[in-house]
Tab-separated table of C-alpha atoms in Angstrom:
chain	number	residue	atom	x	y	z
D	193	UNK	CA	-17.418	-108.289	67.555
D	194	UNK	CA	-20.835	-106.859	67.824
D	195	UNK	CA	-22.382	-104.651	70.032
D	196	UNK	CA	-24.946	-106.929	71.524
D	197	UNK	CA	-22.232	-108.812	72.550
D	198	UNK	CA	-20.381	-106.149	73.951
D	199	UNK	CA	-23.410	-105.361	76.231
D	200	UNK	CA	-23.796	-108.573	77.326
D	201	UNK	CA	-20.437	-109.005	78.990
D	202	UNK	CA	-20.200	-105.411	80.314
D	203	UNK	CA	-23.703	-106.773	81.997
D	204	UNK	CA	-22.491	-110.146	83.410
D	205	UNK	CA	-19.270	-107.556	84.400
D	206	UNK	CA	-22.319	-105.838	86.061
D	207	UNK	CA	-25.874	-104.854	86.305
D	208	UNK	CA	-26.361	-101.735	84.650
D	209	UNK	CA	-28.741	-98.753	83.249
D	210	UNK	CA	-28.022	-97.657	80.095
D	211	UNK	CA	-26.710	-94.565	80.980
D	212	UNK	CA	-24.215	-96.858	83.156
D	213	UNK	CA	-23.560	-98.365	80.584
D	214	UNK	CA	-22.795	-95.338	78.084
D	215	UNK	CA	-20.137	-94.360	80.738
D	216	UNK	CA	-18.482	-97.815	81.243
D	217	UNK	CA	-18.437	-98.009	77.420
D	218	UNK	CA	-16.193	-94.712	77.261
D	219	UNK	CA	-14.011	-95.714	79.645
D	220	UNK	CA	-12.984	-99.332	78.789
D	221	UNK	CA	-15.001	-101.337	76.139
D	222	UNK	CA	-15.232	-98.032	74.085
D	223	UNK	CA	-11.154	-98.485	73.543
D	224	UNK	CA	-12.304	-101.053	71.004
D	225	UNK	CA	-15.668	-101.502	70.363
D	226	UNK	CA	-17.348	-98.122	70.283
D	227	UNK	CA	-20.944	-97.589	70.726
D	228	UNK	CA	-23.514	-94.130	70.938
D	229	UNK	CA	-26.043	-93.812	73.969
D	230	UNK	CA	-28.807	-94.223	70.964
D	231	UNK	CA	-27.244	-97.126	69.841
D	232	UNK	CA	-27.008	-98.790	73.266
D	233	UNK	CA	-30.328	-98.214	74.320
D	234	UNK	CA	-32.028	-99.865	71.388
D	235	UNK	CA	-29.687	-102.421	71.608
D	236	UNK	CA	-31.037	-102.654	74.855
D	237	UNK	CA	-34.173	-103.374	73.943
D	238	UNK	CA	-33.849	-105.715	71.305
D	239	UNK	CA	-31.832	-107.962	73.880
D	240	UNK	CA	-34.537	-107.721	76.237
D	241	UNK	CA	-37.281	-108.231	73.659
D	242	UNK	CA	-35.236	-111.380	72.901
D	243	UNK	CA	-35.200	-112.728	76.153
D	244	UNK	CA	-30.961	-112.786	76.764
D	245	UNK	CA	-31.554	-109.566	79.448
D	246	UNK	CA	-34.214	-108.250	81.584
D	247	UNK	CA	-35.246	-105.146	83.394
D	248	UNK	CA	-34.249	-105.420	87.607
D	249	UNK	CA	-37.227	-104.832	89.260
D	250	UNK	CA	-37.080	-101.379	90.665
D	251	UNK	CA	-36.667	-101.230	94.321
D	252	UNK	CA	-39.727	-98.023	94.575
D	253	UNK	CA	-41.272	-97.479	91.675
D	254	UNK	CA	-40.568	-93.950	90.791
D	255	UNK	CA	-41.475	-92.224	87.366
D	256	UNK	CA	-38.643	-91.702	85.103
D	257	UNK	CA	-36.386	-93.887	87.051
D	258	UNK	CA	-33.665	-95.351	85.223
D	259	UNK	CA	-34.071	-99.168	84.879
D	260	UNK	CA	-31.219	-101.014	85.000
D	261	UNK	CA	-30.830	-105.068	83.191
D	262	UNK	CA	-29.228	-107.807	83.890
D	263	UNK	CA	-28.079	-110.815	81.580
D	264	UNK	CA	-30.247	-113.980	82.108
D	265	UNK	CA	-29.394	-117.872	81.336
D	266	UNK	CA	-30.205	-117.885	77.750
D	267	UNK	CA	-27.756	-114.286	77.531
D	268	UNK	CA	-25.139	-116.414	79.305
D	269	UNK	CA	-25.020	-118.932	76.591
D	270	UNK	CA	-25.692	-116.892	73.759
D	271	UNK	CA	-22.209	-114.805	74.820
D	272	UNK	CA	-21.009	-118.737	75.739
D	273	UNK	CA	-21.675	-119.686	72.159
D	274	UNK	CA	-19.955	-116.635	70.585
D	275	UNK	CA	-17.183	-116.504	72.466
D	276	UNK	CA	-16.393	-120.127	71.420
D	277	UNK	CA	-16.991	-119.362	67.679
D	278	UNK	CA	-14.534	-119.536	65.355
D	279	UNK	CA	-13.887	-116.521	63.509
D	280	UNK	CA	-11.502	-115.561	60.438
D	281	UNK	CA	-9.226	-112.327	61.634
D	282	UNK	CA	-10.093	-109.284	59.517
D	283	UNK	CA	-8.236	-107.169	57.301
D	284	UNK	CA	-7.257	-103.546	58.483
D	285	UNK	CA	-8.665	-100.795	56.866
D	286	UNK	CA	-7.369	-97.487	57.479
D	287	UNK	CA	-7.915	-94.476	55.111
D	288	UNK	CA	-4.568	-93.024	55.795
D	289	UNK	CA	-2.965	-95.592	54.370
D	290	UNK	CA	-5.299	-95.560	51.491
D	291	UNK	CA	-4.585	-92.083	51.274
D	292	UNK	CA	-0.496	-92.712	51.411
D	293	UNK	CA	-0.940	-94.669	48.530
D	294	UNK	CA	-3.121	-92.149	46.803
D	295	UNK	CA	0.356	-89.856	47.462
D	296	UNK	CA	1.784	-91.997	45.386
D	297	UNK	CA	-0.160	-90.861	42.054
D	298	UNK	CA	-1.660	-87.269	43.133
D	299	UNK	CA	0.901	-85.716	45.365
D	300	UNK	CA	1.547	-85.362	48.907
D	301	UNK	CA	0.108	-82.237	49.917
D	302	UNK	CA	-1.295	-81.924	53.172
D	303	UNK	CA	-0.498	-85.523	54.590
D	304	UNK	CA	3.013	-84.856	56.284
D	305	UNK	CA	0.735	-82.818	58.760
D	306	UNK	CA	-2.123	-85.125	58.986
D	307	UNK	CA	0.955	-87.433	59.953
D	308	UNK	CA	2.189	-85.527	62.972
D	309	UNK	CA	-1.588	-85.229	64.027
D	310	UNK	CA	-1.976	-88.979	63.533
D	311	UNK	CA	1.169	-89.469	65.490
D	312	UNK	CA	0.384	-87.582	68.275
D	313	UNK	CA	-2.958	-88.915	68.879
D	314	UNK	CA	-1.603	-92.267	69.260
D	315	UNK	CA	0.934	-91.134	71.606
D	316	UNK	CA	-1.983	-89.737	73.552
D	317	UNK	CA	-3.562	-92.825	73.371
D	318	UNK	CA	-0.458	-95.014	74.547
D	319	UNK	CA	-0.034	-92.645	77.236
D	320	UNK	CA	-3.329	-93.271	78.426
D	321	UNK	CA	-3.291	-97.145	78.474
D	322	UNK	CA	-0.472	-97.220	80.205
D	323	UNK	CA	-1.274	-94.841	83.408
D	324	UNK	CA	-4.396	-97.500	83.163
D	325	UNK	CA	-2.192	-100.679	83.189
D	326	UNK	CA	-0.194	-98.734	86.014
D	327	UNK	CA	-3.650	-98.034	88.219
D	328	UNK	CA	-5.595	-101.245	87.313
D	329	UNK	CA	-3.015	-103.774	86.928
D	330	UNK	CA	-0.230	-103.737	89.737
D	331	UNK	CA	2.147	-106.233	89.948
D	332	UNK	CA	0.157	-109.419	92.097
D	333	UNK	CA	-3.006	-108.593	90.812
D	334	UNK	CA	-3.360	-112.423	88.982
D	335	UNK	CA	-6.655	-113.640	89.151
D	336	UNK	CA	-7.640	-115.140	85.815
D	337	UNK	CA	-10.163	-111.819	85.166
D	338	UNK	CA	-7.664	-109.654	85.226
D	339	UNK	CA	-5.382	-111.244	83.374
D	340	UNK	CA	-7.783	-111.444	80.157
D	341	UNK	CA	-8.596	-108.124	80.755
D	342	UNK	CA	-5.022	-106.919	81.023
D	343	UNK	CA	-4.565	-108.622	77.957
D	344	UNK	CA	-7.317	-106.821	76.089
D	345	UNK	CA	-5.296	-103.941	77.377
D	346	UNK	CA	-2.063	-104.998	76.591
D	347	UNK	CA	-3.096	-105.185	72.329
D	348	UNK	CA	-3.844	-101.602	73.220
D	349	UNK	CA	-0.880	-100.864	74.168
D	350	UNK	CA	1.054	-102.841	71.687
D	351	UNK	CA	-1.108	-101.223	68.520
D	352	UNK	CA	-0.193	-97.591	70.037
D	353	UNK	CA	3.240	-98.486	70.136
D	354	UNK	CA	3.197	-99.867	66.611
D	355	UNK	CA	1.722	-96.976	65.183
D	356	UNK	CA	3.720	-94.279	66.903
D	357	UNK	CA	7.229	-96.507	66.068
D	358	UNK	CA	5.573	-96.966	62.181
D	359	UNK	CA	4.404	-92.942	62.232
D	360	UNK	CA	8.274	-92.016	63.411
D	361	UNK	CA	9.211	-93.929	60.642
D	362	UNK	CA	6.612	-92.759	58.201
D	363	UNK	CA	7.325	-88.908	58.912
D	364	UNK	CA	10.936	-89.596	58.558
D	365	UNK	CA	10.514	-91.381	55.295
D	366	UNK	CA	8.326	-88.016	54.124
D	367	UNK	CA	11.195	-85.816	54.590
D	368	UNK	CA	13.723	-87.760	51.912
D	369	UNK	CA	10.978	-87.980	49.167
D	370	UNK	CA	12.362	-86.257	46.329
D	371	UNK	CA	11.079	-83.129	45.475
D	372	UNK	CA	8.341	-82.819	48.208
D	373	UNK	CA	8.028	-79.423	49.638
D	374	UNK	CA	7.301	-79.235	53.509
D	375	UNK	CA	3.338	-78.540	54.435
D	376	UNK	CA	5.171	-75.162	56.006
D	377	UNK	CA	6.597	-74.188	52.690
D	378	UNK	CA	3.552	-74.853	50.332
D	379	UNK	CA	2.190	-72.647	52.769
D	380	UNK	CA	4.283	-70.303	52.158
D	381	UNK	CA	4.135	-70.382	48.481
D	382	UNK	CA	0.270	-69.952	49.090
C-alpha cells in the first residue's frame, strides 16, 4: 500500500485538512499504514500538484486557515485502478524473529524480556480492536462499508491474537531451553 493511496480513500471517506487527516490516520488507517503529519502534508501536495485532489474553496478567506481537499475524478480512478491491481503478498519481516534466530548462535540474553514486552503490547493492541469492533460494529450494522471495514479490522484482530497465542508459546518454549538462565538471574549474577 502506499500512502498516497491511503490519503485518497480517507478523502473520498471525507473531506479533510491535513491536520484532520493526521488525527483520522492515528485512529484507524494508522493501525496499518502509518504516516507522520510531515509526511502527509507533502503528500498532500504532490496529489494536488498532480491533479487527483484539490483545495475546497474556503468559505471566508481568513489567513492561516487550514485548507481542507477533496479527491477529484481523475483521484477516483487512480484509487479505482489500484485497488483493482494485482499484487504479489509480501513476506513478513520482523526483527524479533531475526533476532530469535540470532539466539540461536550468540545466546539468549535479554530476549525472554523483550518477549513479555512484545507480548504485552499485542495484548494491548487486541484489547483495543476489540472495544472498537464492540463500539463501531454492533450486531445489524451490514451495509457493504462496514463490512469491508470490519474486515480490515477483523485481520487486526486476528494478527493480535496470533501473536499473543505464538508469544505464549514462544515464552514457554524459552523456559525449557537447556541451560538458559532467566533475564532475573543474569541479573543477578551482574
Amino acid at each position: 500500500m502506499s500512502l498516497p493511496h491511503a490519503i485518497l480513500t480517507a478523502l473520498l471517506e471525507k473531506p479533510s485538512s491535513g491536520l484532520e487527516l493526521t488525527r483520522r490516520f492515528d485512529k484507524s488507517i494508522g493501525y496499518f499504514w502509518s504516516a507522520t503529519h510531515q509526511q502527509i502534508y507533502r503528500e498532500l501536495g504532490k496529489l494536488e500538484a498532480e491533479g487527483l485532489i484539490r483545495a475546497l474553496p474556503a468559505e471566508q478567506p481568513a489567513r492561516g486557515q487550514k485548507k481542507s481537499y477533496e479527491v477529484l475524478p481523475a483521484g477516483r480512478a487512480e484509487l479505482a485502478r489500484w485497488t483493482a491491481a494485482s499484487q504479489p503478498p509480501r513476506p513478513h519481516r520482523d526483527p524479533l524473529l531475526l533476532r530469535l534466530r540470532a539466539a540461536a548462535v550468540v545466546g539468549t540474553d535479554g530476549l525472554a524480556a523483550d518477549l513479555r514486552r512484545h507480548r504485552e503490547l499485542h495484548a494491548r493492541q487486541l484489547a483495543e480492536y476489540r472495544e472498537i469492533e464492540q463500539r463501531d460494529f454492533p450486531p445489524g450494522r451490514d451495509e457493504a462499508e462496514d463490512r469491508l471495514r470490519h474486515l480490515v479490522l477483523r485481520a487486526g484482530i486476528d494478527l493480535e491474537t496470533f501473536w499473543t497465542r505464538w508469544l505464549d508459546h514462544a515464552l514457554a518454549e524459552f523456559e525449557r531451553l537447556p541451560g538458559r538462565t532467566t533475564d532475573a538471574h543474569a541479573a543477578e549474577a551482574e
